[in-house]
Every structure is written in structure tokens, then in C-alpha cells.
mmCIF file of C-alpha atoms in Angstrom:
data_model
loop_
_atom_site.group_PDB
_atom_site.id
_atom_site.type_symbol
_atom_site.label_atom_id
_atom_site.label_comp_id
_atom_site.label_asym_id
_atom_site.label_seq_id
_atom_site.Cartn_x
_atom_site.Cartn_y
_atom_site.Cartn_z
ATOM 1 C CA MET A 933 39.894 40.881 -9.741
ATOM 2 C CA PHE A 934 39.506 42.485 -6.298
ATOM 3 C CA TYR A 935 36.092 43.487 -4.902
ATOM 4 C CA THR A 936 35.843 46.040 -2.226
ATOM 5 C CA LEU A 937 33.169 45.838 0.331
ATOM 6 C CA ALA A 938 30.614 48.575 0.357
ATOM 7 C CA ILE A 939 31.143 49.767 3.917
ATOM 8 C CA ASN A 940 30.115 53.245 4.933
ATOM 9 C CA TRP A 941 33.033 53.778 7.412
ATOM 10 C CA SER A 942 31.698 57.055 8.594
ATOM 11 C CA GLY A 943 28.574 55.320 10.128
ATOM 12 C CA VAL A 944 30.346 52.277 11.576
ATOM 13 C CA GLY A 945 30.641 53.939 15.051
ATOM 14 C CA VAL A 946 26.990 54.744 15.185
ATOM 15 C CA GLN A 947 26.077 51.185 14.108
ATOM 16 C CA VAL A 948 28.308 49.696 16.760
ATOM 17 C CA ALA A 949 26.768 51.896 19.474
ATOM 18 C CA GLN A 950 23.314 50.882 18.240
ATOM 19 C CA LEU A 951 24.233 47.230 18.385
ATOM 20 C CA ILE A 952 25.650 47.621 21.942
ATOM 21 C CA LEU A 953 22.481 49.455 23.023
ATOM 22 C CA ALA A 954 20.168 46.856 21.508
ATOM 23 C CA LEU A 955 22.039 43.968 23.190
ATOM 24 C CA SER A 956 22.173 45.837 26.447
ATOM 25 C CA ILE A 957 18.372 46.206 26.474
ATOM 26 C CA LEU A 958 18.047 42.457 25.769
ATOM 27 C CA VAL A 959 20.481 41.522 28.438
ATOM 28 C CA LEU A 960 18.860 43.863 30.932
ATOM 29 C CA LEU A 961 15.376 42.398 30.215
ATOM 30 C CA HIS A 962 16.661 38.853 30.497
ATOM 31 C CA GLU A 963 18.406 39.444 33.808
ATOM 32 C CA PHE A 964 15.330 41.322 35.089
ATOM 33 C CA GLY A 965 13.353 38.180 34.552
ATOM 34 C CA HIS A 966 15.681 36.429 37.006
ATOM 35 C CA TYR A 967 15.689 39.356 39.395
ATOM 36 C CA ILE A 968 11.962 39.908 39.693
ATOM 37 C CA THR A 969 11.076 36.278 40.173
ATOM 38 C CA ALA A 970 13.858 35.827 42.790
ATOM 39 C CA ARG A 971 12.576 38.840 44.671
ATOM 40 C CA TRP A 972 8.940 37.649 44.233
ATOM 41 C CA PHE A 973 9.855 34.364 45.947
ATOM 42 C CA GLY A 974 11.682 36.168 48.717
ATOM 43 C CA CYS A 975 15.305 35.576 47.710
ATOM 44 C CA ARG A 976 17.931 38.126 48.442
ATOM 45 C CA VAL A 977 19.549 39.517 45.332
ATOM 46 C CA GLU A 978 23.131 40.495 46.052
ATOM 47 C CA LYS A 979 24.102 41.979 42.651
ATOM 48 C CA PHE A 980 22.404 42.987 39.450
ATOM 49 C CA TYR A 981 24.936 43.900 36.743
ATOM 50 C CA LEU A 982 24.927 44.853 33.016
ATOM 51 C CA PHE A 983 28.201 43.589 31.526
ATOM 52 C CA PHE A 984 30.743 41.810 33.623
ATOM 53 C CA ASP A 985 33.047 43.428 36.197
ATOM 54 C CA PRO A 986 36.146 41.103 36.518
ATOM 55 C CA TRP A 987 38.413 43.736 38.259
ATOM 56 C CA PHE A 988 36.383 46.934 38.444
ATOM 57 C CA SER A 989 33.075 48.404 37.683
ATOM 58 C CA LEU A 990 32.180 51.580 35.575
ATOM 59 C CA PHE A 991 29.290 52.281 37.875
ATOM 60 C CA LYS A 992 27.831 50.775 40.930
ATOM 61 C CA LYS A 993 25.277 51.779 43.553
ATOM 62 C CA LYS A 994 23.978 49.806 46.561
ATOM 63 C CA VAL A 995 20.323 50.173 47.270
ATOM 64 C CA GLY A 996 19.105 48.109 50.221
ATOM 65 C CA ASP A 997 20.801 44.640 49.990
ATOM 66 C CA THR A 998 21.353 44.750 46.217
ATOM 67 C CA GLU A 999 24.331 46.359 44.365
ATOM 68 C CA TYR A 1000 23.313 47.576 40.970
ATOM 69 C CA GLY A 1001 26.146 48.196 38.552
ATOM 70 C CA VAL A 1002 27.661 48.328 34.978
ATOM 71 C CA GLY A 1003 30.807 46.394 34.330
ATOM 72 C CA TRP A 1004 33.401 47.123 31.687
ATOM 73 C CA LEU A 1005 33.298 43.897 29.808
ATOM 74 C CA PRO A 1006 30.277 43.916 27.400
ATOM 75 C CA LEU A 1007 29.651 40.145 27.128
ATOM 76 C CA GLY A 1008 26.377 39.880 29.016
ATOM 77 C CA GLY A 1009 25.182 40.512 32.630
ATOM 78 C CA TYR A 1010 24.415 38.733 35.768
ATOM 79 C CA VAL A 1011 22.221 38.497 38.854
ATOM 80 C CA LYS A 1012 23.809 37.166 41.960
ATOM 81 C CA ILE A 1013 21.233 35.479 44.265
ATOM 82 C CA SER A 1014 22.102 34.512 47.824
ATOM 83 C CA GLY A 1015 22.524 30.772 48.325
ATOM 84 C CA MET A 1016 23.216 29.975 44.735
ATOM 85 C CA ILE A 1017 26.637 28.425 43.916
ATOM 86 C CA ASP A 1018 28.291 30.735 41.565
ATOM 87 C CA GLU A 1019 31.811 30.644 39.814
ATOM 88 C CA SER A 1020 33.639 31.205 43.051
ATOM 89 C CA MET A 1021 32.363 27.822 44.300
ATOM 90 C CA ASP A 1022 32.202 29.186 47.967
ATOM 91 C CA LYS A 1023 32.027 25.837 49.754
ATOM 92 C CA GLU A 1024 32.210 27.418 53.173
ATOM 93 C CA GLN A 1025 28.854 29.220 52.641
ATOM 94 C CA MET A 1026 27.271 25.949 51.549
ATOM 95 C CA LYS A 1027 28.298 24.184 54.767
ATOM 96 C CA GLN A 1028 26.167 26.659 56.775
ATOM 97 C CA PRO A 1029 22.453 25.896 57.124
ATOM 98 C CA ALA A 1030 20.148 27.535 54.543
ATOM 99 C CA LYS A 1031 18.592 30.810 55.493
ATOM 100 C CA SER A 1032 15.007 31.563 54.511
ATOM 101 C CA TYR A 1033 16.071 34.275 51.962
ATOM 102 C CA GLU A 1034 18.516 31.946 50.123
ATOM 103 C CA PHE A 1035 17.995 30.356 46.769
ATOM 104 C CA ARG A 1036 18.825 26.939 48.071
ATOM 105 C CA SER A 1037 16.187 27.074 50.743
ATOM 106 C CA LYS A 1038 13.339 27.446 48.259
ATOM 107 C CA PRO A 1039 11.202 24.591 46.887
ATOM 108 C CA ALA A 1040 12.358 23.049 43.589
ATOM 109 C CA TRP A 1041 9.454 24.514 41.637
ATOM 110 C CA GLN A 1042 10.414 28.116 42.797
ATOM 111 C CA ARG A 1043 14.080 27.536 41.885
ATOM 112 C CA LEU A 1044 13.000 26.278 38.454
ATOM 113 C CA ILE A 1045 10.933 29.390 37.835
ATOM 114 C CA ILE A 1046 13.820 31.687 38.869
ATOM 115 C CA MET A 1047 16.109 29.867 36.476
ATOM 116 C CA LEU A 1048 13.610 29.876 33.601
ATOM 117 C CA ALA A 1049 12.503 33.442 34.072
ATOM 118 C CA GLY A 1050 15.226 34.922 31.870
ATOM 119 C CA ILE A 1051 14.363 32.680 28.906
ATOM 120 C CA ILE A 1052 10.631 33.290 29.375
ATOM 121 C CA MET A 1053 11.409 37.085 29.387
ATOM 122 C CA ASN A 1054 13.319 36.634 26.107
ATOM 123 C CA VAL A 1055 10.302 34.846 24.476
ATOM 124 C CA LEU A 1056 8.005 37.613 25.618
ATOM 125 C CA VAL A 1057 10.201 40.311 24.379
ATOM 126 C CA ALA A 1058 10.554 38.578 21.037
ATOM 127 C CA PHE A 1059 6.775 38.219 20.741
ATOM 128 C CA ILE A 1060 6.228 41.953 21.568
ATOM 129 C CA ILE A 1061 8.917 43.004 19.045
ATOM 130 C CA TYR A 1062 7.407 40.849 16.293
ATOM 131 C CA ALA A 1063 3.921 42.078 17.058
ATOM 132 C CA MET A 1064 5.020 45.695 16.881
ATOM 133 C CA ILE A 1065 6.750 45.042 13.579
ATOM 134 C CA LEU A 1066 3.562 43.525 12.145
ATOM 135 C CA PHE A 1067 1.543 46.445 13.616
ATOM 136 C CA VAL A 1068 3.789 49.002 12.002
ATOM 137 C CA TRP A 1069 4.760 47.463 8.706
ATOM 138 C CA GLY A 1070 2.463 44.488 8.306
ATOM 139 C CA GLU A 1071 -0.207 44.088 5.553
ATOM 140 C CA GLN A 1072 -3.862 44.454 6.387
ATOM 141 C CA LYS A 1073 -6.016 41.625 5.080
ATOM 142 C CA ARG A 1074 -9.568 42.222 4.248
ATOM 143 C CA ARG A 1075 -12.055 39.436 4.697
#
């Protein structure tokens, strides 16, 4: 016996778009946590990207010292902070003395907060989402 999946193929495109939009919002909020704390502690943020941009970007704009953009590979996002060793492993930069605006010149507690800020933002967003779900669809209990 063969069973067919009950898939509404006419709505799949809309559902995929909704999934990408929802994940994009979560990624933006997560990366914003890193970004805002880095700026708060005086670090220079070189790039703020939604999605990855291995060879090219769909959109990019430089405002001040920061390049904001949207990459073409929808697998997350990133914030590039000056003085943080990234995937390029730029050893030459690390041989230079640390500048005051670099991540590596900050005290350990500030670096820890910058690194944890994305996770903390995820927890706050989850709490707000669940609170709104309960507010809209939750049951009211009388005492």
C-alpha cells in the first residue's frame, strides 16, 4: 500500500518564504546582541551581515566604519569585530600592538559579555515570544 503525503504544493513557496523570514529575524536579533554590546564597550565593528557572503553580497552599504550587508548564502549571519581572530587567521594583524578599539584590548569580562550577548538576546526573544503567545491565546485563571 502506498500512502501519499498531504502536501499543499501551491503553498510551499509561501511557507518557505515565511521560514526564511522568521529565521532571518532571529539571526538579525542574535547578531544585534553581539553588535550592540561591542559598540557599547567601544569596539569597532567592521561588518554586520545577514547571511554569508563567500564571493559576493546581494547588498552592502558602508556607514561610518561598519559595512552592513546581506549575503547570498542563507545559513546565518555574522558580526566582524576589530581585533578578533576570525576564520582568515590573520596572524600579521595579531603581531601588532592592540589598539584601544580592538576586541583583544578589552578586559576579559567585556569580551565575555560581547560573546554571550547573542545567546542572551536569543533567550530574551524566546521569553517575549512565549509571553505574547500566552497573552493572546492563553487561558485566564480566576482565583
